[in-house]
């Protein structure tokens, strides 16, 4: 089984951590979708990573779909609760963390353009999404040890990967100010072997 991705992608990291935590072996295929000649579109018509190639004719893409496929393999620990409403809550929090990553990526790409071509409107809009998203996660994190229930879930993993990405790209560098519950959660996550082993390389 091959995971097509890059070491700096928070979506790829989420999937890598799930596989590592469950002890599922895989081959990592390093693919930068932004480089000319990238093979990402061979696995996902959208040309995005991650993609999980289970065999030549079974390829899964979009990280929430890949996460569901991994869970369906039945390997413990489970990162999506069995109870349907709990599962929905976890998936919504995953979508929130992923959405913050998407907004952060738009900020990063916009800031790569020449200053005179950058849209202040786009940057403000995306920064607001990041801040509102972080506030919502802080509120949830303050309610318990994990974002949902008594156990680590996909919501926590996605949130840890999201914060790792903000740190890497210096987006919202003050994310930890006035968000003590999120800080506590992330510190706990970053101590895990799976997080330590997937820390993105600093550019
Ligand atoms: N919703 C997708 C987002 C994946 C995504 O945006 N990946 C980025 C890398 S972090 C990418 O491949 N971008 C290339 C592009 O947008 O063309 C997922 O969760 O898998």
PDB file of N, CA, C and O in Angstrom, residues 114-154:
ATOM      1  N   UNK A 114       3.779  38.594  -5.891  1.00  0.00           N
ATOM      2  CA  UNK A 114       4.403  39.903  -5.666  1.00  0.00           C
ATOM      3  C   UNK A 114       3.479  40.778  -4.811  1.00  0.00           C
ATOM      4  O   UNK A 114       2.247  40.722  -4.985  1.00  0.00           O
ATOM      5  N   UNK A 115       4.040  41.572  -3.881  1.00  0.00           N
ATOM      6  CA  UNK A 115       3.216  42.339  -2.939  1.00  0.00           C
ATOM      7  C   UNK A 115       2.108  43.147  -3.620  1.00  0.00           C
ATOM      8  O   UNK A 115       0.974  43.202  -3.129  1.00  0.00           O
ATOM      9  N   UNK A 116       2.402  43.730  -4.785  1.00  0.00           N
ATOM     10  CA  UNK A 116       1.393  44.592  -5.442  1.00  0.00           C
ATOM     11  C   UNK A 116       0.232  43.772  -6.011  1.00  0.00           C
ATOM     12  O   UNK A 116      -0.831  44.320  -6.320  1.00  0.00           O
ATOM     13  N   UNK A 117       0.418  42.483  -6.148  1.00  0.00           N
ATOM     14  CA  UNK A 117      -0.653  41.640  -6.711  1.00  0.00           C
ATOM     15  C   UNK A 117      -1.468  40.950  -5.620  1.00  0.00           C
ATOM     16  O   UNK A 117      -2.474  40.303  -5.904  1.00  0.00           O
ATOM     17  N   UNK A 118      -1.017  41.053  -4.379  1.00  0.00           N
ATOM     18  CA  UNK A 118      -1.728  40.359  -3.291  1.00  0.00           C
ATOM     19  C   UNK A 118      -3.049  41.063  -2.976  1.00  0.00           C
ATOM     20  O   UNK A 118      -3.120  42.274  -2.984  1.00  0.00           O
ATOM     21  N   UNK A 119      -4.067  40.253  -2.704  1.00  0.00           N
ATOM     22  CA  UNK A 119      -5.383  40.809  -2.371  1.00  0.00           C
ATOM     23  C   UNK A 119      -5.533  40.895  -0.850  1.00  0.00           C
ATOM     24  O   UNK A 119      -5.583  39.875  -0.165  1.00  0.00           O
ATOM     25  N   UNK A 120      -5.626  42.112  -0.361  1.00  0.00           N
ATOM     26  CA  UNK A 120      -5.812  42.329   1.077  1.00  0.00           C
ATOM     27  C   UNK A 120      -7.158  41.746   1.515  1.00  0.00           C
ATOM     28  O   UNK A 120      -7.290  41.205   2.611  1.00  0.00           O
ATOM     29  N   UNK A 121      -8.122  41.830   0.596  1.00  0.00           N
ATOM     30  CA  UNK A 121      -9.466  41.306   0.902  1.00  0.00           C
ATOM     31  C   UNK A 121      -9.404  39.788   1.126  1.00  0.00           C
ATOM     32  O   UNK A 121      -9.960  39.258   2.094  1.00  0.00           O
ATOM     33  N   UNK A 122      -8.700  39.089   0.215  1.00  0.00           N
ATOM     34  CA  UNK A 122      -8.568  37.626   0.361  1.00  0.00           C
ATOM     35  C   UNK A 122      -7.843  37.282   1.654  1.00  0.00           C
ATOM     36  O   UNK A 122      -8.282  36.414   2.412  1.00  0.00           O
ATOM     37  N   UNK A 123      -6.742  38.006   1.920  1.00  0.00           N
ATOM     38  CA  UNK A 123      -5.952  37.697   3.114  1.00  0.00           C
ATOM     39  C   UNK A 123      -6.781  37.906   4.386  1.00  0.00           C
ATOM     40  O   UNK A 123      -6.782  37.066   5.289  1.00  0.00           O
ATOM     41  N   UNK A 124      -7.536  39.011   4.433  1.00  0.00           N
ATOM     42  CA  UNK A 124      -8.359  39.298   5.621  1.00  0.00           C
ATOM     43  C   UNK A 124      -9.423  38.223   5.810  1.00  0.00           C
ATOM     44  O   UNK A 124      -9.629  37.707   6.911  1.00  0.00           O
ATOM     45  N   UNK A 125     -10.072  37.880   4.713  1.00  0.00           N
ATOM     46  CA  UNK A 125     -11.141  36.869   4.770  1.00  0.00           C
ATOM     47  C   UNK A 125     -10.613  35.523   5.292  1.00  0.00           C
ATOM     48  O   UNK A 125     -11.221  34.891   6.159  1.00  0.00           O
ATOM     49  N   UNK A 126      -9.460  35.115   4.770  1.00  0.00           N
ATOM     50  CA  UNK A 126      -8.895  33.816   5.187  1.00  0.00           C
ATOM     51  C   UNK A 126      -8.377  33.875   6.618  1.00  0.00           C
ATOM     52  O   UNK A 126      -8.521  32.924   7.379  1.00  0.00           O
ATOM     53  N   UNK A 127      -7.792  35.037   6.997  1.00  0.00           N
ATOM     54  CA  UNK A 127      -7.298  35.164   8.389  1.00  0.00           C
ATOM     55  C   UNK A 127      -8.463  35.092   9.369  1.00  0.00           C
ATOM     56  O   UNK A 127      -8.343  34.523  10.453  1.00  0.00           O
ATOM     57  N   UNK A 128      -9.605  35.656   8.979  1.00  0.00           N
ATOM     58  CA  UNK A 128     -10.785  35.588   9.855  1.00  0.00           C
ATOM     59  C   UNK A 128     -11.251  34.146  10.034  1.00  0.00           C
ATOM     60  O   UNK A 128     -11.647  33.734  11.117  1.00  0.00           O
ATOM     61  N   UNK A 129     -11.192  33.381   8.945  1.00  0.00           N
ATOM     62  CA  UNK A 129     -11.590  31.956   9.046  1.00  0.00           C
ATOM     63  C   UNK A 129     -10.669  31.236  10.028  1.00  0.00           C
ATOM     64  O   UNK A 129     -11.115  30.438  10.855  1.00  0.00           O
ATOM     65  N   UNK A 130      -9.365  31.500   9.912  1.00  0.00           N
ATOM     66  CA  UNK A 130      -8.387  30.850  10.798  1.00  0.00           C
ATOM     67  C   UNK A 130      -8.702  31.209  12.252  1.00  0.00           C
ATOM     68  O   UNK A 130      -8.792  30.320  13.120  1.00  0.00           O
ATOM     69  N   UNK A 131      -8.887  32.502  12.529  1.00  0.00           N
ATOM     70  CA  UNK A 131      -9.112  32.943  13.916  1.00  0.00           C
ATOM     71  C   UNK A 131     -10.427  32.380  14.477  1.00  0.00           C
ATOM     72  O   UNK A 131     -10.460  31.883  15.603  1.00  0.00           O
ATOM     73  N   UNK A 132     -11.489  32.450  13.687  1.00  0.00           N
ATOM     74  CA  UNK A 132     -12.786  31.923  14.155  1.00  0.00           C
ATOM     75  C   UNK A 132     -12.702  30.410  14.377  1.00  0.00           C
ATOM     76  O   UNK A 132     -13.245  29.873  15.335  1.00  0.00           O
ATOM     77  N   UNK A 133     -12.011  29.741  13.478  1.00  0.00           N
ATOM     78  CA  UNK A 133     -11.856  28.285  13.607  1.00  0.00           C
ATOM     79  C   UNK A 133     -11.099  27.924  14.875  1.00  0.00           C
ATOM     80  O   UNK A 133     -11.488  26.998  15.615  1.00  0.00           O
ATOM     81  N   UNK A 134     -10.011  28.660  15.140  1.00  0.00           N
ATOM     82  CA  UNK A 134      -9.214  28.391  16.344  1.00  0.00           C
ATOM     83  C   UNK A 134     -10.043  28.666  17.601  1.00  0.00           C
ATOM     84  O   UNK A 134      -9.973  27.919  18.588  1.00  0.00           O
ATOM     85  N   UNK A 135     -10.843  29.730  17.575  1.00  0.00           N
ATOM     86  CA  UNK A 135     -11.702  30.038  18.736  1.00  0.00           C
ATOM     87  C   UNK A 135     -12.688  28.899  18.999  1.00  0.00           C
ATOM     88  O   UNK A 135     -12.926  28.509  20.143  1.00  0.00           O
ATOM     89  N   UNK A 136     -13.264  28.373  17.918  1.00  0.00           N
ATOM     90  CA  UNK A 136     -14.222  27.273  18.077  1.00  0.00           C
ATOM     91  C   UNK A 136     -13.539  26.025  18.646  1.00  0.00           C
ATOM     92  O   UNK A 136     -14.088  25.341  19.522  1.00  0.00           O
ATOM     93  N   UNK A 137     -12.333  25.763  18.191  1.00  0.00           N
ATOM     94  CA  UNK A 137     -11.603  24.590  18.710  1.00  0.00           C
ATOM     95  C   UNK A 137     -11.217  24.790  20.169  1.00  0.00           C
ATOM     96  O   UNK A 137     -11.271  23.852  20.967  1.00  0.00           O
ATOM     97  N   UNK A 138     -10.848  26.035  20.533  1.00  0.00           N
ATOM     98  CA  UNK A 138     -10.502  26.323  21.930  1.00  0.00           C
ATOM     99  C   UNK A 138     -11.709  26.038  22.835  1.00  0.00           C
ATOM    100  O   UNK A 138     -11.573  25.417  23.901  1.00  0.00           O
ATOM    101  N   UNK A 139     -12.871  26.468  22.388  1.00  0.00           N
ATOM    102  CA  UNK A 139     -14.105  26.271  23.173  1.00  0.00           C
ATOM    103  C   UNK A 139     -14.346  24.770  23.397  1.00  0.00           C
ATOM    104  O   UNK A 139     -14.671  24.328  24.499  1.00  0.00           O
ATOM    105  N   UNK A 140     -14.166  23.997  22.339  1.00  0.00           N
ATOM    106  CA  UNK A 140     -14.387  22.547  22.455  1.00  0.00           C
ATOM    107  C   UNK A 140     -13.301  21.908  23.314  1.00  0.00           C
ATOM    108  O   UNK A 140     -13.589  21.055  24.159  1.00  0.00           O
ATOM    109  N   UNK A 141     -12.059  22.338  23.111  1.00  0.00           N
ATOM    110  CA  UNK A 141     -10.942  21.755  23.860  1.00  0.00           C
ATOM    111  C   UNK A 141     -11.093  22.003  25.367  1.00  0.00           C
ATOM    112  O   UNK A 141     -10.650  21.193  26.181  1.00  0.00           O
ATOM    113  N   UNK A 142     -11.723  23.115  25.722  1.00  0.00           N
ATOM    114  CA  UNK A 142     -11.876  23.471  27.142  1.00  0.00           C
ATOM    115  C   UNK A 142     -12.886  22.569  27.865  1.00  0.00           C
ATOM    116  O   UNK A 142     -12.975  22.585  29.085  1.00  0.00           O
ATOM    117  N   UNK A 143     -13.623  21.763  27.086  1.00  0.00           N
ATOM    118  CA  UNK A 143     -14.683  20.941  27.694  1.00  0.00           C
ATOM    119  C   UNK A 143     -14.208  19.585  28.204  1.00  0.00           C
ATOM    120  O   UNK A 143     -14.947  18.871  28.865  1.00  0.00           O
ATOM    121  N   UNK A 144     -12.999  19.194  27.881  1.00  0.00           N
ATOM    122  CA  UNK A 144     -12.552  17.862  28.331  1.00  0.00           C
ATOM    123  C   UNK A 144     -11.126  17.600  27.950  1.00  0.00           C
ATOM    124  O   UNK A 144     -10.439  18.464  27.390  1.00  0.00           O
ATOM    125  N   UNK A 145     -10.685  16.377  28.250  1.00  0.00           N
ATOM    126  CA  UNK A 145      -9.287  16.042  27.989  1.00  0.00           C
ATOM    127  C   UNK A 145      -8.993  15.961  26.490  1.00  0.00           C
ATOM    128  O   UNK A 145      -7.939  16.335  26.018  1.00  0.00           O
ATOM    129  N   UNK A 146      -9.966  15.440  25.748  1.00  0.00           N
ATOM    130  CA  UNK A 146      -9.850  15.342  24.286  1.00  0.00           C
ATOM    131  C   UNK A 146     -11.008  16.104  23.658  1.00  0.00           C
ATOM    132  O   UNK A 146     -11.979  16.463  24.352  1.00  0.00           O
ATOM    133  N   UNK A 147     -10.939  16.328  22.355  1.00  0.00           N
ATOM    134  CA  UNK A 147     -11.987  17.146  21.715  1.00  0.00           C
ATOM    135  C   UNK A 147     -13.345  16.456  21.742  1.00  0.00           C
ATOM    136  O   UNK A 147     -14.380  17.110  21.763  1.00  0.00           O
ATOM    137  N   UNK A 148     -13.319  15.131  21.756  1.00  0.00           N
ATOM    138  CA  UNK A 148     -14.587  14.393  21.865  1.00  0.00           C
ATOM    139  C   UNK A 148     -14.401  13.181  22.781  1.00  0.00           C
ATOM    140  O   UNK A 148     -13.616  12.291  22.460  1.00  0.00           O
ATOM    141  N   UNK A 149     -15.112  13.198  23.891  1.00  0.00           N
ATOM    142  CA  UNK A 149     -15.101  12.022  24.769  1.00  0.00           C
ATOM    143  C   UNK A 149     -13.787  11.830  25.503  1.00  0.00           C
ATOM    144  O   UNK A 149     -12.983  12.752  25.658  1.00  0.00           O
ATOM    145  N   UNK A 150     -13.568  10.562  25.921  1.00  0.00           N
ATOM    146  CA  UNK A 150     -12.442  10.223  26.812  1.00  0.00           C
ATOM    147  C   UNK A 150     -11.206   9.739  26.062  1.00  0.00           C
ATOM    148  O   UNK A 150     -10.206   9.404  26.687  1.00  0.00           O
ATOM    149  N   UNK A 151     -11.311   9.666  24.738  1.00  0.00           N
ATOM    150  CA  UNK A 151     -10.191   9.092  23.979  1.00  0.00           C
ATOM    151  C   UNK A 151      -9.761  10.020  22.843  1.00  0.00           C
ATOM    152  O   UNK A 151     -10.575  10.788  22.324  1.00  0.00           O
ATOM    153  N   UNK A 152      -8.520   9.882  22.474  1.00  0.00           N
ATOM    154  CA  UNK A 152      -8.033  10.620  21.299  1.00  0.00           C
ATOM    155  C   UNK A 152      -8.856  10.187  20.078  1.00  0.00           C
ATOM    156  O   UNK A 152      -9.203   9.014  19.943  1.00  0.00           O
ATOM    157  N   UNK A 153      -9.183  11.145  19.234  1.00  0.00           N
ATOM    158  CA  UNK A 153      -9.953  10.819  18.025  1.00  0.00           C
ATOM    159  C   UNK A 153      -9.334  11.538  16.828  1.00  0.00           C
ATOM    160  O   UNK A 153      -8.373  12.309  16.966  1.00  0.00           O
ATOM    161  N   UNK A 154      -9.945  11.309  15.679  1.00  0.00           N
ATOM    162  CA  UNK A 154      -9.506  11.957  14.444  1.00  0.00           C
ATOM    163  C   UNK A 154      -9.569  13.484  14.578  1.00  0.00           C
ATOM    164  O   UNK A 154      -8.782  14.209  13.956  1.00  0.00           O
TER     165      UNK A 154
END
